[in-house]
Amino acid sequence: MYKIVSKKELTNNIFLMDIEAPRVAKSAKPGQFVIVKNDEKGERVPLTIADYDEEKGTVTIVFQAIGKSTKELASFEVGYEVADFVGPLGQPSELIKEKIEDLKKKKIVFIAGGVGAAPVYPQVKWLHEQGVEADVILGSRSKSLMIFEEELKKVAGNLYVATDDGTYGFKGTGSDLLKDLVNNQGKKYDHAVIIGPMIMMKFTSMLTKELGIPTTVSLNPIMVDGTGMCGACRVTVGGQVKFACVDGPEFDGHLVNYDEAMRRQNMYKTEEGRKELKRIEGDTHHGGCGQCHEEE
Amino acid sequence: MDRFKRVPIAEQDPIVRATNFDEVCLGYTEEEAVQEASRCLNCKKPGCVTQCPVSINIPTFIQYIKEREFEKAARVIAQSSALPAVCGRVCPQENQCEGKCVLGIKGEAVAIGKLERFVADWTRENNIDISETLPPNGKKVAIIGSGPAGLTCAGDLAKLGYDVTIFEALHEPGGVLVYGIPEFRLPKDTVVKHEIENVKKLGVKIETNVIVGRTVTIDSLLEEEGFQAVFIGSGAGLPKFMGIPGENANGVFSANEFLTRNNLMKAFKEGYDTPIKAGKKVAVVGGGNVAMDAARTARRFGAEVHIVYRRSESELPARVEEVHHAKEEGIIFDLLTNPVEILQDENGWVKGMKCIRMELGEPDASGRRRPVEVPGSEFILDVDTVIMSLGTSPNPLIASTTEGLEINKRGCIVADEEGRTSKIGVFAGGDAVTGAATVILAMGAGKKAAKAIDEYLSNK
């Protein structure tokens, strides 16, 4: 059993929890994720690691309460113990395998969409600790939905913010802002890391390809075990089938078959679920349900 | 009574059982078991024992059944096997112990598996504790994986007084016994849980949710956590796909995924959160035991199920009993048939599978006649779900994170007969070494490795 030691609602239905899991905290690296199972009858849900503290033995997760399991998890209070918490899973970010002196020569930009800010944070923080200041573009639909701004400000080189509705910072998507920075403000980047909803990663990757910036994305397909034994999370990258849980979750953003990935994400979504998403997201519904990309 | 005829065993009616997940074979009653046991000739040189991978003293335990000394029978089995209720159910006895039973020459072999199962079930139902261990020797051994190989190795070492910890990646111990083999062949709450409890009673600790290679490494267990030896019994859980067009369509699953959702996550049970989609018409590609399990599971969700296999019936790798059960339950066998493409509708869901007819040509290296495509014989099988059951290979995670551990070109860990790997103090066995095989072979490997570990640590 794994104890919830702190809990915070960051904004509208997005929750942060510190969970006691000493073995995971000790081994976690930026870019990895965990699988959480609430109780005996629960399903195994993959969630990104937003931070970790080896001394306290805690791992920070950030999630949007959207389906049955995440809503239930959000309802648990401090002191409650979740049944299973396994990780760290997946390959660590490829950045941490590079030589520090090489990283220092690179201009890196992170583009985070919505809850994607959470997995971006440990990577930017790690780079900061190595003396590498990466730029971060933080995009969300509206000011009230933005998370991790303060945390990222402390570790990013430049932090740029964008909201779809213009309530804060640049008006438009993170992708629009990147385009503006590169085309109008003379910014040059050697590498981009994009993390957010699949549709956002698809369109932002199309832009970075156009701009000639090598790109990494972190995929979030359906998973069951998360250890490579089932292939539920398989994605096509550069024409080859990969298991996101062991080969990824990070892949070359210019090689991912996003349409297939979005379609597969949708496999277990019900009619009710799609309606609920549309209701919550209203006019700003951007295809998080994986079926609306034609509307973009 | 006819010495050459087996005492028949009760089974659930095929029509009823195809709608539930309860066990198909109901097992012998006490009277039936005693009667079946009395057929055994108690051979001086018993062929059956030589064919059992863990060398259970079969004639002795059967004689005890005959005398109604069931506890004594259980103790005889326990000397060799930690999981008799499992093995009695899932071993391919026809190729092992029962294959060498002398009665099998003229008639039917003694139902050794069913008798073993009877003893194990009787022991459980009567709460008989048969665990005995030597005093602790203060030496720590880590076991990677809680499948049949790991449980056996752990049990044997614990009996010798070792301080044993099993590390399991999933949230439930048992390996293939919990995620792979369905409830209707191997009940989880009664049989599997109980056998694992028995291993724990010997003092074995089980830490779930620990992925070796991610959460900890073998090197960290040896260098930081004070373990003096490690046994790797991590199995072969990496599913294969065909690489044909359309294989990533919605509605195409690996048998591992389909079975894991159902068996481990209990998708079939009311109140459990994990979803499963079985579809109305299902094709299961492959002919092994896993294919039969997947097909019979899909059938229990009400689907019309086809087994699609590229060779003919006599080459089916699945157990004869399972094929028989599958047929009784209404599974359709499309033999000498191979998929070439999975067709999708406009939303990316499976809408059919293009197949080609095969015929058997010359024998290949394995001695089996090689299936060859019949030109121009393509046709479309009308299905909405495809389950790929083409076999599995070992997960590369452990080998890739352990310094100095040799693997072969099939990704299997290289180990000698006694389970010694290329790394001192590290032993391995079961599917991680052989590639996908059987429960009992994994147990045999776990047993040998336990012996080798004991020798290694005794001389250290």
Coordinates of N, CA, C and O in Angstrom, one line a residue, chain A residues 24-127:
Chain A
V24 N 10.4 3.7 -5.8 CA 10.2 4.4 -7.0 C 10.9 5.8 -7.0 O 11.6 6.2 -7.9
A25 N 10.8 6.5 -5.8 CA 11.5 7.8 -5.6 C 13.0 7.7 -5.8 O 13.6 8.5 -6.4
K26 N 13.5 6.5 -5.4 CA 15.0 6.4 -5.5 C 15.4 6.2 -6.9 O 16.5 6.6 -7.3
S27 N 14.6 5.5 -7.7 CA 15.1 5.2 -9.1 C 14.5 6.1 -10.2 O 15.0 6.0 -11.3
A28 N 13.5 6.9 -9.9 CA 12.9 7.7 -10.9 C 13.8 8.7 -11.6 O 14.8 9.2 -11.0
K29 N 13.6 8.8 -12.9 CA 14.4 9.8 -13.7 C 13.4 10.6 -14.5 O 12.3 10.1 -14.8
P30 N 13.8 11.8 -14.9 CA 12.9 12.6 -15.8 C 12.4 11.9 -17.0 O 13.2 11.2 -17.6
G31 N 11.1 12.0 -17.3 CA 10.6 11.4 -18.5 C 9.9 10.1 -18.2 O 9.2 9.5 -19.1
Q32 N 10.0 9.5 -17.0 CA 9.4 8.2 -16.7 C 8.0 8.4 -16.1 O 7.6 9.5 -15.8
F33 N 7.3 7.3 -16.0 CA 5.9 7.4 -15.5 C 5.7 6.2 -14.5 O 6.6 5.4 -14.2
V34 N 4.5 6.3 -13.9 CA 4.2 5.2 -12.9 C 2.8 4.7 -13.3 O 2.1 5.3 -14.2
I35 N 2.4 3.5 -12.8 CA 1.1 3.0 -12.9 C 0.5 2.9 -11.5 O 1.1 2.5 -10.6
V36 N -0.7 3.4 -11.4 CA -1.4 3.5 -10.2 C -2.7 2.7 -10.3 O -3.4 2.7 -11.3
K37 N -3.0 1.9 -9.2 CA -4.2 1.1 -9.1 C -4.8 1.5 -7.8 O -4.2 1.2 -6.7
N38 N -6.0 2.0 -7.8 CA -6.6 2.6 -6.6 C -6.9 1.5 -5.5 O -6.6 1.7 -4.4
D39 N -7.5 0.5 -5.9 CA -7.9 -0.5 -4.9 C -8.0 -1.9 -5.6 O -7.7 -2.0 -6.8
E40 N -8.5 -2.9 -4.9 CA -8.5 -4.2 -5.4 C -9.2 -4.3 -6.8 O -8.7 -5.0 -7.7
K41 N -10.3 -3.6 -7.0 CA -11.0 -3.8 -8.2 C -10.7 -2.7 -9.2 O -11.2 -2.7 -10.3
G42 N -9.7 -1.9 -8.9 CA -9.3 -0.8 -9.8 C -8.6 -1.3 -11.1 O -8.2 -2.4 -11.2
E43 N -8.5 -0.3 -12.0 CA -7.7 -0.6 -13.2 C -6.4 0.0 -13.1 O -6.1 0.8 -12.2
R44 N -5.4 -0.4 -13.9 CA -4.1 0.1 -13.8 C -4.0 1.4 -14.7 O -4.2 1.3 -15.9
V45 N -3.7 2.5 -14.1 CA -3.7 3.8 -14.9 C -2.3 4.4 -14.9 O -1.7 4.6 -13.9
P46 N -1.8 4.6 -16.1 CA -0.5 5.2 -16.2 C -0.5 6.8 -16.0 O -1.4 7.4 -16.5
L47 N 0.4 7.3 -15.1 CA 0.4 8.7 -14.8 C 1.9 9.2 -14.8 O 2.8 8.4 -14.4
T48 N 2.1 10.4 -15.3 CA 3.4 10.9 -15.4 C 4.0 11.2 -14.0 O 3.2 11.6 -13.1
I49 N 5.3 11.1 -13.9 CA 6.0 11.5 -12.7 C 6.3 13.0 -12.9 O 6.9 13.4 -13.8
A50 N 5.8 13.8 -11.9 CA 6.0 15.3 -12.0 C 7.2 15.7 -11.2 O 7.8 16.8 -11.4
D51 N 7.5 14.9 -10.2 CA 8.7 15.2 -9.3 C 8.9 14.0 -8.5 O 8.1 13.1 -8.4
Y52 N 10.1 14.0 -7.8 CA 10.4 12.9 -6.9 C 11.4 13.4 -5.9 O 12.2 14.3 -6.1
D53 N 11.3 12.8 -4.7 CA 12.2 13.2 -3.6 C 12.7 12.0 -2.9 O 12.0 11.3 -2.2
E54 N 14.0 11.7 -3.2 CA 14.5 10.4 -2.7 C 14.6 10.4 -1.2 O 14.3 9.4 -0.6
E55 N 14.9 11.6 -0.6 CA 15.0 11.6 0.9 C 13.7 11.3 1.6 O 13.7 10.6 2.5
K56 N 12.7 12.0 1.1 CA 11.4 11.8 1.7 C 10.7 10.5 1.2 O 9.7 10.0 1.8
G57 N 11.3 9.9 0.1 CA 10.7 8.7 -0.4 C 9.4 8.9 -1.1 O 8.5 8.0 -1.1
T58 N 9.2 10.1 -1.6 CA 7.9 10.4 -2.3 C 8.0 10.7 -3.8 O 9.0 11.1 -4.2
V59 N 6.9 10.4 -4.4 CA 6.8 10.7 -5.9 C 5.6 11.6 -6.1 O 4.5 11.3 -5.5
T60 N 5.8 12.6 -6.9 CA 4.6 13.5 -7.2 C 4.0 13.1 -8.5 O 4.6 13.0 -9.5
I61 N 2.7 13.0 -8.4 CA 1.9 12.7 -9.7 C 0.9 13.9 -9.9 O 0.5 14.5 -8.9
V62 N 0.6 14.2 -11.1 CA -0.3 15.2 -11.5 C -1.3 14.6 -12.5 O -0.8 13.9 -13.4
F63 N -2.6 14.7 -12.2 CA -3.5 14.0 -13.1 C -4.8 14.8 -13.2 O -5.2 15.6 -12.3
Q64 N -5.5 14.6 -14.3 CA -6.8 15.3 -14.5 C -7.8 14.3 -14.2 O -7.8 13.1 -14.7
A65 N -8.8 14.7 -13.3 CA -9.8 13.8 -12.9 C -10.9 13.8 -14.0 O -11.7 14.7 -14.2
I66 N -10.8 12.7 -14.9 CA -11.6 12.7 -16.1 C -12.5 11.5 -16.2 O -13.6 11.5 -16.5
G67 N -11.8 10.3 -15.9 CA -12.6 9.1 -16.0 C -12.9 8.6 -14.6 O -12.6 9.2 -13.6
K68 N -13.5 7.4 -14.6 CA -13.9 6.8 -13.3 C -12.7 6.7 -12.3 O -12.7 7.1 -11.2
S69 N -11.6 6.1 -12.8 CA -10.4 5.9 -11.9 C -9.8 7.2 -11.4 O -9.4 7.3 -10.3
T70 N -9.6 8.1 -12.3 CA -8.9 9.4 -11.9 C -9.8 10.2 -11.0 O -9.4 10.9 -10.1
K71 N -11.1 10.1 -11.2 CA -12.1 10.8 -10.3 C -12.0 10.2 -8.9 O -12.1 10.9 -7.9
E72 N -12.0 8.9 -8.9 CA -11.9 8.2 -7.6 C -10.6 8.5 -6.9 O -10.6 8.9 -5.7
L73 N -9.5 8.5 -7.7 CA -8.2 8.9 -7.1 C -8.3 10.3 -6.5 O -7.8 10.5 -5.4
A74 N -8.9 11.2 -7.2 CA -9.0 12.6 -6.8 C -9.8 12.7 -5.5 O -9.7 13.6 -4.7
S75 N -10.7 11.7 -5.3 CA -11.5 11.8 -4.1 C -10.8 11.3 -2.8 O -11.3 11.5 -1.7
F76 N -9.7 10.7 -3.0 CA -8.9 10.2 -1.8 C -8.2 11.3 -1.1 O -7.7 12.2 -1.7
E77 N -8.3 11.3 0.2 CA -7.7 12.3 1.0 C -6.3 11.9 1.5 O -5.9 10.8 1.5
V78 N -5.5 12.9 2.0 CA -4.2 12.6 2.6 C -4.3 11.6 3.7 O -5.3 11.6 4.5
G79 N -3.4 10.6 3.7 CA -3.5 9.5 4.7 C -4.0 8.2 4.1 O -3.7 7.2 4.5
Y80 N -4.8 8.4 3.0 CA -5.4 7.2 2.4 C -4.2 6.5 1.6 O -3.3 7.1 1.2
E81 N -4.4 5.2 1.5 CA -3.3 4.4 0.8 C -3.9 3.8 -0.5 O -4.9 3.1 -0.5
V82 N -3.2 4.1 -1.6 CA -3.7 3.4 -2.9 C -3.1 2.0 -2.9 O -2.0 1.7 -2.3
A83 N -3.7 1.1 -3.5 CA -3.3 -0.3 -3.5 C -2.0 -0.6 -4.1 O -1.1 -1.3 -3.6
D84 N -1.8 0.0 -5.3 CA -0.6 -0.3 -6.1 C 0.0 0.9 -6.7 O -0.8 1.8 -7.2
F85 N 1.3 1.0 -6.8 CA 2.0 2.2 -7.3 C 3.3 1.7 -7.8 O 4.2 1.3 -7.1
V86 N 3.4 1.5 -9.1 CA 4.6 0.8 -9.7 C 5.3 1.7 -10.6 O 4.8 2.4 -11.4
G87 N 6.6 1.6 -10.5 CA 7.5 2.4 -11.4 C 8.9 2.4 -10.9 O 9.2 1.7 -10.0
P88 N 9.7 3.3 -11.4 CA 9.5 4.1 -12.6 C 9.4 3.3 -13.9 O 10.2 2.4 -14.0
L89 N 8.5 3.6 -14.8 CA 8.4 2.9 -16.0 C 8.8 3.7 -17.2 O 8.8 4.9 -17.1
G90 N 9.1 3.0 -18.3 CA 9.5 3.7 -19.5 C 11.0 4.1 -19.5 O 11.7 4.0 -18.5
Q91 N 11.5 4.5 -20.6 CA 12.9 5.0 -20.7 C 12.9 6.4 -20.2 O 12.0 7.2 -20.4
P92 N 14.0 6.7 -19.4 CA 14.2 8.1 -19.0 C 14.3 9.0 -20.3 O 14.7 8.5 -21.4
S93 N 14.1 10.3 -20.1 CA 14.3 11.3 -21.2 C 15.7 11.1 -21.8 O 16.7 10.9 -21.2
E94 N 15.7 11.1 -23.2 CA 17.0 11.0 -23.8 C 18.0 12.1 -23.5 O 19.2 11.9 -23.6
L95 N 17.5 13.2 -23.1 CA 18.4 14.3 -22.7 C 19.4 13.9 -21.6 O 20.5 14.3 -21.7
I96 N 18.9 13.2 -20.7 CA 19.7 12.9 -19.5 C 20.8 11.9 -19.9 O 21.7 11.6 -19.1
K97 N 20.7 11.3 -21.1 CA 21.8 10.4 -21.5 C 22.9 11.2 -22.2 O 24.0 10.6 -22.5
E98 N 22.6 12.4 -22.6 CA 23.6 13.2 -23.3 C 24.7 13.7 -22.4 O 24.5 13.9 -21.2
K99 N 25.8 14.1 -23.0 CA 26.9 14.7 -22.2 C 26.5 16.1 -21.9 O 25.9 16.9 -22.7
I100 N 26.8 16.6 -20.6 CA 26.4 17.9 -20.2 C 26.9 19.0 -21.1 O 26.2 19.9 -21.4
E101 N 28.2 18.8 -21.5 CA 28.8 19.9 -22.3 C 28.1 20.0 -23.7 O 27.9 21.1 -24.2
D102 N 27.6 18.9 -24.2 CA 26.8 18.9 -25.4 C 25.5 19.6 -25.2 O 25.0 20.4 -26.0
L103 N 24.9 19.3 -24.1 CA 23.6 19.9 -23.8 C 23.7 21.4 -23.6 O 22.8 22.1 -24.1
K104 N 24.8 21.8 -23.0 CA 25.0 23.2 -22.8 C 25.1 24.0 -24.1 O 24.8 25.2 -24.1
K105 N 25.6 23.3 -25.1 CA 25.7 24.0 -26.4 C 24.4 24.1 -27.1 O 24.2 24.9 -28.1
K106 N 23.4 23.4 -26.7 CA 22.1 23.3 -27.4 C 21.1 24.3 -26.9 O 21.0 24.6 -25.7
K107 N 20.3 24.8 -27.8 CA 19.2 25.6 -27.4 C 17.9 24.7 -27.4 O 17.5 24.2 -28.5
I108 N 17.4 24.4 -26.2 CA 16.3 23.5 -26.1 C 15.0 24.2 -25.8 O 15.1 25.1 -24.9
V109 N 13.9 23.9 -26.4 CA 12.6 24.5 -26.0 C 11.7 23.3 -25.7 O 11.6 22.3 -26.4
F110 N 11.0 23.5 -24.6 CA 9.9 22.6 -24.2 C 8.6 23.3 -24.5 O 8.4 24.5 -24.2
I111 N 7.6 22.5 -25.1 CA 6.3 23.1 -25.3 C 5.3 22.2 -24.6 O 5.2 21.0 -24.9
A112 N 4.7 22.7 -23.6 CA 3.8 21.9 -22.7 C 2.4 22.3 -23.0 O 2.1 23.5 -23.0
G113 N 1.5 21.4 -23.2 CA 0.1 21.6 -23.4 C -0.7 21.1 -22.2 O -0.6 19.9 -21.9
G114 N -1.4 22.0 -21.5 CA -2.3 21.5 -20.5 C -1.6 20.8 -19.4 O -0.6 21.3 -18.8
V115 N -2.1 19.6 -19.1 CA -1.4 18.8 -18.0 C 0.0 18.4 -18.4 O 0.8 17.9 -17.5
G116 N 0.3 18.5 -19.6 CA 1.7 18.2 -20.1 C 2.8 19.0 -19.4 O 3.9 18.6 -19.4
A117 N 2.4 20.1 -18.7 CA 3.3 20.9 -17.9 C 4.0 20.0 -16.8 O 5.1 20.2 -16.5
A118 N 3.2 19.1 -16.3 CA 3.7 18.3 -15.2 C 4.9 17.4 -15.6 O 5.9 17.5 -14.9
P119 N 4.8 16.6 -16.6 CA 6.0 15.9 -17.0 C 7.1 16.7 -17.6 O 8.3 16.3 -17.6
V120 N 6.8 17.9 -18.1 CA 7.9 18.8 -18.6 C 8.7 19.2 -17.4 O 10.0 19.3 -17.5
Y121 N 8.1 19.5 -16.3 CA 8.8 20.1 -15.1 C 10.0 19.3 -14.7 O 11.1 19.9 -14.6
P122 N 10.0 18.0 -14.4 CA 11.2 17.3 -13.9 C 12.3 17.3 -14.9 O 13.5 17.3 -14.5
Q123 N 12.0 17.4 -16.2 CA 13.1 17.5 -17.2 C 13.8 18.8 -17.2 O 15.0 18.9 -17.2
V124 N 13.0 19.9 -17.1 CA 13.5 21.2 -17.1 C 14.3 21.4 -15.8 O 15.4 22.0 -15.8
K125 N 13.7 20.9 -14.7 CA 14.4 21.0 -13.4 C 15.8 20.3 -13.5 O 16.8 20.8 -13.0
W126 N 15.8 19.1 -14.0 CA 17.0 18.4 -14.1 C 18.0 19.1 -14.9 O 19.2 19.2 -14.5
L127 N 17.6 19.7 -16.1 CA 18.5 20.4 -16.9 C 19.1 21.6 -16.1 O 20.3 21.9 -16.2

